[in-house]
CSV table of C-alpha atoms in Angstrom, one decimal:
chain,number,residue,atom,x,y,z
R,1,UNK,CA,5.8,30.2,-5.2
R,2,UNK,CA,8.1,29.0,-2.4
R,3,UNK,CA,7.9,26.7,0.6
R,4,UNK,CA,7.8,28.8,3.8
R,5,UNK,CA,7.1,26.3,6.5
R,6,UNK,CA,7.3,22.5,7.2
R,7,UNK,CA,5.5,21.4,10.3
R,8,UNK,CA,4.8,18.1,12.1
R,9,UNK,CA,1.6,17.7,14.0
R,10,UNK,CA,0.9,15.0,16.6
R,11,UNK,CA,-2.3,13.0,16.2
R,12,UNK,CA,-3.7,10.2,18.2
R,13,UNK,CA,-4.1,6.9,16.4
R,14,UNK,CA,-6.5,4.6,18.3
R,15,UNK,CA,-6.0,0.9,18.6
R,16,UNK,CA,-8.0,-1.4,16.3
R,17,UNK,CA,-11.2,-2.5,17.8
R,18,UNK,CA,-11.3,-5.5,17.9
R,19,UNK,CA,-7.5,-6.1,17.7
R,20,UNK,CA,-6.3,-8.4,15.0
R,21,UNK,CA,-3.2,-10.5,14.1
R,22,UNK,CA,-1.0,-11.5,11.2
R,23,UNK,CA,0.8,-14.8,10.7
R,24,UNK,CA,2.8,-16.6,13.3
R,25,UNK,CA,6.0,-14.7,14.1
R,26,UNK,CA,4.6,-11.2,13.2
R,27,UNK,CA,3.0,-8.7,15.5
R,28,UNK,CA,-0.7,-7.9,15.3
R,29,UNK,CA,-2.5,-4.6,15.2
R,30,UNK,CA,-0.7,-1.8,16.9
R,31,UNK,CA,-1.7,-0.4,20.3
R,32,UNK,CA,-3.0,3.2,20.5
R,33,UNK,CA,-0.2,5.7,19.9
R,34,UNK,CA,1.0,8.9,18.3
R,35,UNK,CA,0.8,9.4,14.6
R,36,UNK,CA,1.9,12.4,12.6
R,37,UNK,CA,0.7,14.8,10.0
R,38,UNK,CA,3.3,16.5,7.8
R,39,UNK,CA,2.2,19.9,6.7
R,40,UNK,CA,4.0,21.9,4.0
R,41,UNK,CA,3.0,25.5,3.4
R,42,UNK,CA,3.9,28.2,0.9
R,43,UNK,CA,4.0,32.0,0.5
R,44,UNK,CA,0.9,31.7,-1.8
R,45,UNK,CA,-1.2,30.3,1.1
R,46,UNK,CA,-1.5,26.9,-0.5
R,47,UNK,CA,-0.7,23.9,1.7
R,48,UNK,CA,-0.3,20.2,1.4
R,49,UNK,CA,-0.4,17.4,3.9
R,50,UNK,CA,0.5,13.7,4.3
R,51,UNK,CA,-0.4,11.4,7.2
R,52,UNK,CA,2.0,8.9,8.9
R,53,UNK,CA,0.3,6.5,11.3
R,54,UNK,CA,2.8,3.7,12.0
R,55,UNK,CA,4.0,3.1,15.6
R,56,UNK,CA,6.5,5.8,16.6
R,57,UNK,CA,5.5,8.0,13.7
R,58,UNK,CA,5.4,11.3,15.4
R,59,UNK,CA,8.8,11.0,17.1
R,60,UNK,CA,10.5,9.7,13.9
R,61,UNK,CA,9.0,12.3,11.6
R,62,UNK,CA,9.5,15.2,14.0
R,63,UNK,CA,13.2,14.4,14.3
R,64,UNK,CA,13.7,14.1,10.6
R,65,UNK,CA,12.0,17.4,9.9
R,66,UNK,CA,14.0,19.2,12.6
R,67,UNK,CA,17.3,17.7,11.5
R,68,UNK,CA,17.0,17.3,7.8
R,69,UNK,CA,13.8,18.1,5.9
R,70,UNK,CA,13.0,21.6,7.0
R,71,UNK,CA,16.3,23.1,5.9
R,72,UNK,CA,16.1,21.2,2.6
R,73,UNK,CA,12.6,22.3,1.8
R,74,UNK,CA,12.1,25.9,3.0
R,75,UNK,CA,12.7,28.2,0.0
R,76,UNK,CA,12.2,25.5,-2.6
R,77,UNK,CA,9.5,25.6,-5.4
R,78,UNK,CA,6.9,23.0,-4.3
R,79,UNK,CA,6.0,22.3,-7.9
R,80,UNK,CA,9.5,20.9,-8.6
R,81,UNK,CA,8.4,17.6,-7.2
R,82,UNK,CA,10.9,15.6,-9.4
R,83,UNK,CA,13.9,17.6,-8.0
R,84,UNK,CA,12.7,17.2,-4.4
R,85,UNK,CA,12.0,13.5,-4.9
R,86,UNK,CA,15.6,13.0,-6.1
R,87,UNK,CA,16.9,15.1,-3.2
R,88,UNK,CA,15.1,12.9,-0.7
R,89,UNK,CA,16.8,9.8,-2.2
R,90,UNK,CA,20.2,11.6,-1.9
R,91,UNK,CA,19.5,12.2,1.8
R,92,UNK,CA,18.6,8.6,2.2
R,93,UNK,CA,22.2,7.6,1.3
R,94,UNK,CA,23.4,8.8,4.7
R,95,UNK,CA,20.2,8.9,6.8
R,96,UNK,CA,18.9,5.4,5.8
R,97,UNK,CA,15.4,6.8,6.1
R,98,UNK,CA,12.6,4.5,7.3
R,99,UNK,CA,10.9,3.1,4.2
R,100,UNK,CA,7.5,4.7,4.8
R,101,UNK,CA,9.0,8.2,5.2
R,102,UNK,CA,10.6,8.2,1.7
R,103,UNK,CA,7.3,9.2,0.1
R,104,UNK,CA,5.7,11.5,2.7
R,105,UNK,CA,7.1,14.7,1.3
R,106,UNK,CA,6.1,13.6,-2.2
R,107,UNK,CA,2.5,12.9,-1.1
R,108,UNK,CA,2.2,16.3,0.6
R,109,UNK,CA,3.5,18.1,-2.5
R,110,UNK,CA,1.1,16.3,-4.8
R,111,UNK,CA,-1.7,17.2,-2.3
R,112,UNK,CA,-0.5,20.8,-2.5
R,113,UNK,CA,-0.5,20.8,-6.3
R,114,UNK,CA,-4.0,19.4,-6.5
R,115,UNK,CA,-5.3,22.1,-4.1
R,116,UNK,CA,-3.5,24.7,-6.1
R,117,UNK,CA,-5.1,23.6,-9.3
R,118,UNK,CA,-8.4,22.7,-7.6
R,119,UNK,CA,-8.4,19.1,-9.0
R,120,UNK,CA,-8.0,15.7,-7.4
R,121,UNK,CA,-4.5,14.2,-7.5
R,122,UNK,CA,-5.5,11.2,-9.6
R,123,UNK,CA,-6.4,13.6,-12.4
R,124,UNK,CA,-3.0,15.4,-12.1
R,125,UNK,CA,-1.4,12.0,-12.4
R,126,UNK,CA,-3.1,11.5,-15.7
R,127,UNK,CA,-6.3,9.7,-14.8
R,128,UNK,CA,-7.2,6.3,-16.2
R,129,UNK,CA,-10.5,5.3,-14.5
R,130,UNK,CA,-13.2,6.6,-12.2
R,131,UNK,CA,-14.0,3.3,-10.4
R,132,UNK,CA,-12.3,0.1,-9.5
R,133,UNK,CA,-13.4,-3.2,-7.9
R,134,UNK,CA,-12.2,-3.9,-4.3
R,135,UNK,CA,-10.9,-7.1,-2.9
R,136,UNK,CA,-11.2,-8.2,0.7
R,137,UNK,CA,-7.7,-8.6,2.2
R,138,UNK,CA,-8.1,-10.6,5.4
R,139,UNK,CA,-6.2,-10.5,8.6
R,140,UNK,CA,-5.2,-13.9,10.1
R,141,UNK,CA,-8.1,-15.7,11.8
R,142,UNK,CA,-8.0,-18.6,14.1
R,143,UNK,CA,-9.6,-21.4,12.1
R,144,UNK,CA,-10.6,-22.5,8.7
R,145,UNK,CA,-14.2,-22.1,9.6
R,146,UNK,CA,-13.7,-18.5,10.5
R,147,UNK,CA,-12.0,-17.8,7.2
R,148,UNK,CA,-14.8,-19.4,5.3
R,149,UNK,CA,-17.4,-17.5,7.2
R,150,UNK,CA,-15.6,-14.2,6.6
R,151,UNK,CA,-15.4,-15.0,2.9
R,152,UNK,CA,-19.2,-15.6,2.8
R,153,UNK,CA,-19.7,-12.2,4.5
R,154,UNK,CA,-17.3,-10.4,2.1
R,155,UNK,CA,-19.0,-11.8,-1.0
R,156,UNK,CA,-22.4,-10.9,0.3
R,157,UNK,CA,-21.2,-7.3,0.9
R,158,UNK,CA,-20.1,-7.0,-2.7
R,159,UNK,CA,-16.4,-7.6,-2.6
R,160,UNK,CA,-15.2,-9.0,-5.9
R,161,UNK,CA,-12.3,-11.1,-4.7
R,162,UNK,CA,-10.6,-12.4,-1.5
R,163,UNK,CA,-6.9,-12.4,-0.5
R,164,UNK,CA,-5.8,-14.6,2.4
R,165,UNK,CA,-3.2,-13.7,5.1
R,166,UNK,CA,-2.9,-17.0,6.8
R,167,UNK,CA,-0.7,-18.7,9.5
R,168,UNK,CA,2.7,-19.0,7.9
R,169,UNK,CA,2.7,-22.8,7.9
R,170,UNK,CA,3.0,-24.0,4.3
R,171,UNK,CA,1.0,-27.2,4.7
R,172,UNK,CA,-1.7,-25.7,6.9
R,173,UNK,CA,-2.0,-22.7,4.6
R,174,UNK,CA,-2.2,-24.9,1.6
R,175,UNK,CA,-5.1,-26.8,3.2
R,176,UNK,CA,-6.8,-23.5,3.9
R,177,UNK,CA,-6.4,-22.3,0.4
R,178,UNK,CA,-7.9,-25.6,-0.9
R,179,UNK,CA,-10.8,-25.3,1.5
R,180,UNK,CA,-11.6,-21.7,0.4
R,181,UNK,CA,-11.5,-22.6,-3.3
R,182,UNK,CA,-13.8,-25.5,-2.7
R,183,UNK,CA,-16.1,-23.3,-0.6
R,184,UNK,CA,-16.5,-20.4,-3.0
R,185,UNK,CA,-16.2,-22.3,-6.3
R,186,UNK,CA,-14.2,-21.6,-9.4
R,187,UNK,CA,-15.5,-18.2,-10.4
R,188,UNK,CA,-14.3,-16.1,-7.4
R,189,UNK,CA,-10.9,-14.6,-7.8
R,190,UNK,CA,-8.6,-15.7,-4.9
R,191,UNK,CA,-5.1,-14.5,-3.9
R,192,UNK,CA,-2.7,-15.5,-1.2
R,193,UNK,CA,-0.2,-13.3,0.7
R,194,UNK,CA,2.6,-15.1,2.6
R,195,UNK,CA,3.8,-12.0,4.4
R,196,UNK,CA,7.4,-13.2,3.8
R,197,UNK,CA,7.0,-16.3,6.0
R,198,UNK,CA,8.8,-19.0,4.1
R,199,UNK,CA,12.1,-20.2,2.7
R,200,UNK,CA,12.3,-21.4,-0.9
R,201,UNK,CA,11.3,-25.1,-0.3
R,202,UNK,CA,8.2,-24.2,1.6
R,203,UNK,CA,7.4,-21.4,-0.9
R,204,UNK,CA,7.6,-24.0,-3.7
R,205,UNK,CA,5.3,-26.4,-1.9
R,206,UNK,CA,2.6,-23.8,-1.3
R,207,UNK,CA,3.0,-22.3,-4.7
R,208,UNK,CA,2.4,-25.7,-6.3
R,209,UNK,CA,-0.9,-26.0,-4.4
R,210,UNK,CA,-2.0,-22.5,-5.4
R,211,UNK,CA,-1.2,-23.3,-9.0
R,212,UNK,CA,-3.5,-26.3,-8.9
R,213,UNK,CA,-6.2,-24.2,-7.3
R,214,UNK,CA,-6.2,-21.4,-9.8
R,215,UNK,CA,-5.2,-18.6,-7.5
R,216,UNK,CA,-4.8,-15.2,-9.3
R,217,UNK,CA,-1.5,-14.3,-7.6
R,218,UNK,CA,1.0,-15.5,-5.0
R,219,UNK,CA,2.3,-12.5,-3.0
R,220,UNK,CA,5.5,-12.1,-1.0
R,221,UNK,CA,6.1,-15.7,0.2
R,222,UNK,CA,9.7,-14.9,1.1
R,223,UNK,CA,11.6,-11.9,2.3
R,224,UNK,CA,12.5,-9.8,-0.7
R,225,UNK,CA,16.3,-9.7,-0.3
R,226,UNK,CA,17.1,-12.4,-2.8
R,227,UNK,CA,15.9,-11.7,-6.3
R,228,UNK,CA,17.5,-15.0,-7.3
R,229,UNK,CA,15.4,-17.0,-4.9
R,230,UNK,CA,12.3,-15.4,-6.4
R,231,UNK,CA,13.5,-16.2,-9.9
R,232,UNK,CA,13.9,-19.9,-8.8
R,233,UNK,CA,10.4,-19.9,-7.4
R,234,UNK,CA,8.9,-18.4,-10.6
R,235,UNK,CA,10.5,-21.3,-12.6
R,236,UNK,CA,9.2,-23.9,-10.1
R,237,UNK,CA,5.5,-22.9,-9.9
R,238,UNK,CA,2.8,-21.9,-12.3
R,239,UNK,CA,0.9,-19.5,-10.0
R,240,UNK,CA,1.8,-15.9,-11.0
R,241,UNK,CA,4.0,-14.1,-8.5
R,242,UNK,CA,3.3,-10.6,-7.1
R,243,UNK,CA,6.5,-9.2,-5.6
R,244,UNK,CA,8.6,-6.1,-4.6
R,245,UNK,CA,6.3,-4.8,-1.9
R,246,UNK,CA,8.7,-4.0,1.0
R,247,UNK,CA,12.1,-4.1,-0.7
R,248,UNK,CA,13.9,-0.7,-0.7
R,249,UNK,CA,14.6,1.1,-3.9
R,250,UNK,CA,11.1,1.8,-5.4
R,251,UNK,CA,11.1,1.3,-9.2
R,252,UNK,CA,14.9,0.6,-9.2
R,253,UNK,CA,14.5,-2.5,-7.1
R,254,UNK,CA,11.3,-3.5,-8.9
R,255,UNK,CA,13.2,-3.5,-12.2
R,256,UNK,CA,15.5,-6.2,-11.0
R,257,UNK,CA,12.6,-8.5,-10.0
R,258,UNK,CA,11.0,-8.0,-13.4
R,259,UNK,CA,14.3,-8.4,-15.4
R,260,UNK,CA,15.0,-11.7,-13.5
R,261,UNK,CA,11.6,-13.1,-14.5
R,262,UNK,CA,10.4,-13.2,-10.9
R,263,UNK,CA,7.4,-10.8,-11.3
R,264,UNK,CA,5.2,-13.2,-13.3
R,265,UNK,CA,2.0,-11.4,-12.2
R,266,UNK,CA,3.6,-8.0,-11.4
R,267,UNK,CA,5.0,-5.8,-8.7
R,268,UNK,CA,3.6,-3.8,-5.9
R,269,UNK,CA,3.0,0.0,-6.1
R,270,UNK,CA,2.1,2.1,-3.1
R,271,UNK,CA,2.6,5.6,-1.8
R,272,UNK,CA,3.7,4.2,1.6
R,273,UNK,CA,6.5,1.7,0.5
R,274,UNK,CA,7.5,2.7,-3.0
R,275,UNK,CA,8.4,6.4,-2.6
R,276,UNK,CA,5.1,8.3,-2.7
R,277,UNK,CA,3.0,9.1,-5.7
R,278,UNK,CA,6.1,9.7,-7.9
R,279,UNK,CA,7.8,6.4,-7.0
R,280,UNK,CA,4.6,4.5,-7.4
R,281,UNK,CA,3.9,5.9,-10.9
R,282,UNK,CA,7.5,5.2,-12.0
R,283,UNK,CA,7.0,1.6,-10.8
R,284,UNK,CA,3.7,1.4,-12.7
R,285,UNK,CA,5.1,2.7,-15.9
R,286,UNK,CA,8.1,0.4,-15.6
R,287,UNK,CA,5.9,-2.6,-15.1
R,288,UNK,CA,3.7,-1.6,-18.0
R,289,UNK,CA,6.7,-1.6,-20.3
R,290,UNK,CA,7.2,-5.3,-19.5
R,291,UNK,CA,3.4,-6.0,-19.8
R,292,UNK,CA,3.0,-7.0,-16.1
R,293,UNK,CA,0.8,-5.5,-13.4
R,294,UNK,CA,1.5,-2.8,-10.8
R,295,UNK,CA,-1.0,-3.8,-8.0
R,296,UNK,CA,-1.6,-0.9,-5.6
R,297,UNK,CA,-0.9,-1.9,-2.0
R,298,UNK,CA,-2.7,-0.4,1.0
R,299,UNK,CA,-6.1,0.7,2.1
R,300,UNK,CA,-6.1,4.5,2.4
R,301,UNK,CA,-7.0,7.6,0.5
R,302,UNK,CA,-3.7,8.3,-1.3
R,303,UNK,CA,-3.7,4.8,-2.7
R,304,UNK,CA,-7.3,5.3,-4.0
R,305,UNK,CA,-5.8,8.1,-6.1
R,306,UNK,CA,-3.2,5.7,-7.4
R,307,UNK,CA,-5.8,3.1,-8.3
R,308,UNK,CA,-7.5,5.7,-10.5
R,309,UNK,CA,-4.3,6.8,-12.2
R,310,UNK,CA,-2.6,3.5,-12.9
R,311,UNK,CA,-3.7,1.6,-16.0
R,312,UNK,CA,-2.2,-1.8,-15.1
R,313,UNK,CA,-3.7,-2.3,-11.6
R,314,UNK,CA,-6.6,-4.7,-11.0
R,315,UNK,CA,-8.1,-4.1,-7.6
R,316,UNK,CA,-8.3,-1.7,-4.6
R,317,UNK,CA,-7.1,-3.5,-1.5
R,318,UNK,CA,-9.6,-3.3,1.4
R,319,UNK,CA,-8.6,-4.6,4.7
R,320,UNK,CA,-10.9,-7.0,6.6
R,321,UNK,CA,-9.7,-7.4,10.1
R,322,UNK,CA,-12.6,-8.8,12.1
R,323,UNK,CA,-14.7,-11.9,11.9
R,324,UNK,CA,-17.8,-9.7,11.8
R,325,UNK,CA,-17.2,-7.9,8.5
R,326,UNK,CA,-18.0,-4.3,8.0
R,327,UNK,CA,-17.6,-3.1,4.4
R,328,UNK,CA,-15.0,-0.3,4.2
R,329,UNK,CA,-16.8,3.1,3.8
R,330,UNK,CA,-15.2,3.8,0.5
R,331,UNK,CA,-16.5,0.5,-1.0
R,332,UNK,CA,-20.1,0.5,-2.3
R,333,UNK,CA,-22.6,-2.3,-2.3
R,334,UNK,CA,-21.4,-3.5,-5.7
R,335,UNK,CA,-17.8,-3.8,-4.4
R,336,UNK,CA,-16.6,-0.7,-6.3
R,337,UNK,CA,-14.4,2.2,-5.1
R,338,UNK,CA,-15.1,5.5,-6.8
R,339,UNK,CA,-12.6,8.2,-7.7
R,340,UNK,CA,-12.1,10.9,-5.0
R,341,UNK,CA,-13.7,14.2,-6.1
R,342,UNK,CA,-12.2,16.8,-3.8
R,343,UNK,CA,-9.1,18.9,-4.6
R,344,UNK,CA,-5.7,17.4,-3.8
R,345,UNK,CA,-5.8,14.1,-1.9
R,346,UNK,CA,-8.8,15.3,0.0
R,347,UNK,CA,-8.0,14.1,3.5
R,348,UNK,CA,-11.0,14.9,5.7
R,349,UNK,CA,-10.7,18.3,7.5
R,350,UNK,CA,-7.0,18.4,6.8
R,351,UNK,CA,-6.4,21.9,8.1
R,352,UNK,CA,-7.5,21.3,11.7
R,353,UNK,CA,-5.4,19.0,14.0
R,354,UNK,CA,-6.1,16.7,15.6
R,355,UNK,CA,-9.9,16.7,15.8
R,356,UNK,CA,-11.1,16.7,12.2
R,357,UNK,CA,-8.6,14.1,11.2
R,358,UNK,CA,-10.2,11.6,13.5
R,359,UNK,CA,-12.4,9.9,10.9
R,360,UNK,CA,-9.3,9.3,8.7
R,361,UNK,CA,-7.1,8.0,11.6
R,362,UNK,CA,-9.9,5.8,12.8
R,363,UNK,CA,-10.1,4.2,9.4
R,364,UNK,CA,-6.4,3.6,9.3
R,365,UNK,CA,-6.2,2.0,12.7
């Protein structure tokens, strides 16, 4: 079996309704724009797809396929995913590929393999579980009162834990974290994500507050360029650190965080930012060898497969972006996400563009 065609299809990604925002200094939800579907086909009639919905996705991916990927892929065996994964990293040396594009080919090839064998990808990856609890991962709201009300709604809808994305002010965020702990009591798992908003002194201040409040993990308080700064933070606070989400290098970079003692809770794994399914599984196995977690990042169907395949992950991340909470459609009333059952990655209606992808794109917006 050989790859015969590599195509990019334009899809419309609607704006979030209502729009939402992240911490001070970061943009909020993206306006409506063009997303992309990568489609890889073979002479056996089996195809695989991956979806790319970030702003500018279609223009970026269409250019990369025309200039680089198509010539590299056509004629290759689509089941040699390891070789192709390494080849993409070789291309990155000169191209400096955007981080989310490093795993797109890999995701499409895993989808292809699952369809070929008529099994969901999480089973091809090994399979560990058939369900996992979801946590509510908030956007940034305007007031403490809004956060507390959202938390009440999330718990009533069945979510098992809550993670805050707050304002990016260490003292104000610490007060919010304290108010939430007092509001929900000691038995609800809470987490905090700094979205890389702090320097080391402010990260230490907030980390000390989270330690006292019993937060499960403290995520990405600083940009992930300095492993040394994270190692200093790990020595200064007791709250466990979850790191290596947006840093380049997939498992290779994650290894440095772990070796430095900076990943005291664990590292992030995701199809989007850690090199597709292959990079995420390498990251998970690396973390497991050091007995730390590999928490899956991202609220989408490929990452549901990862959650079912990785033994050392705790929760599925479910975004909550509005003050009137609607439970994500993949989360049941008991706060559980169940393993996908369709072959491959099972994106809805993946062979027709753009109409039948609308439910998936709407969910990602």
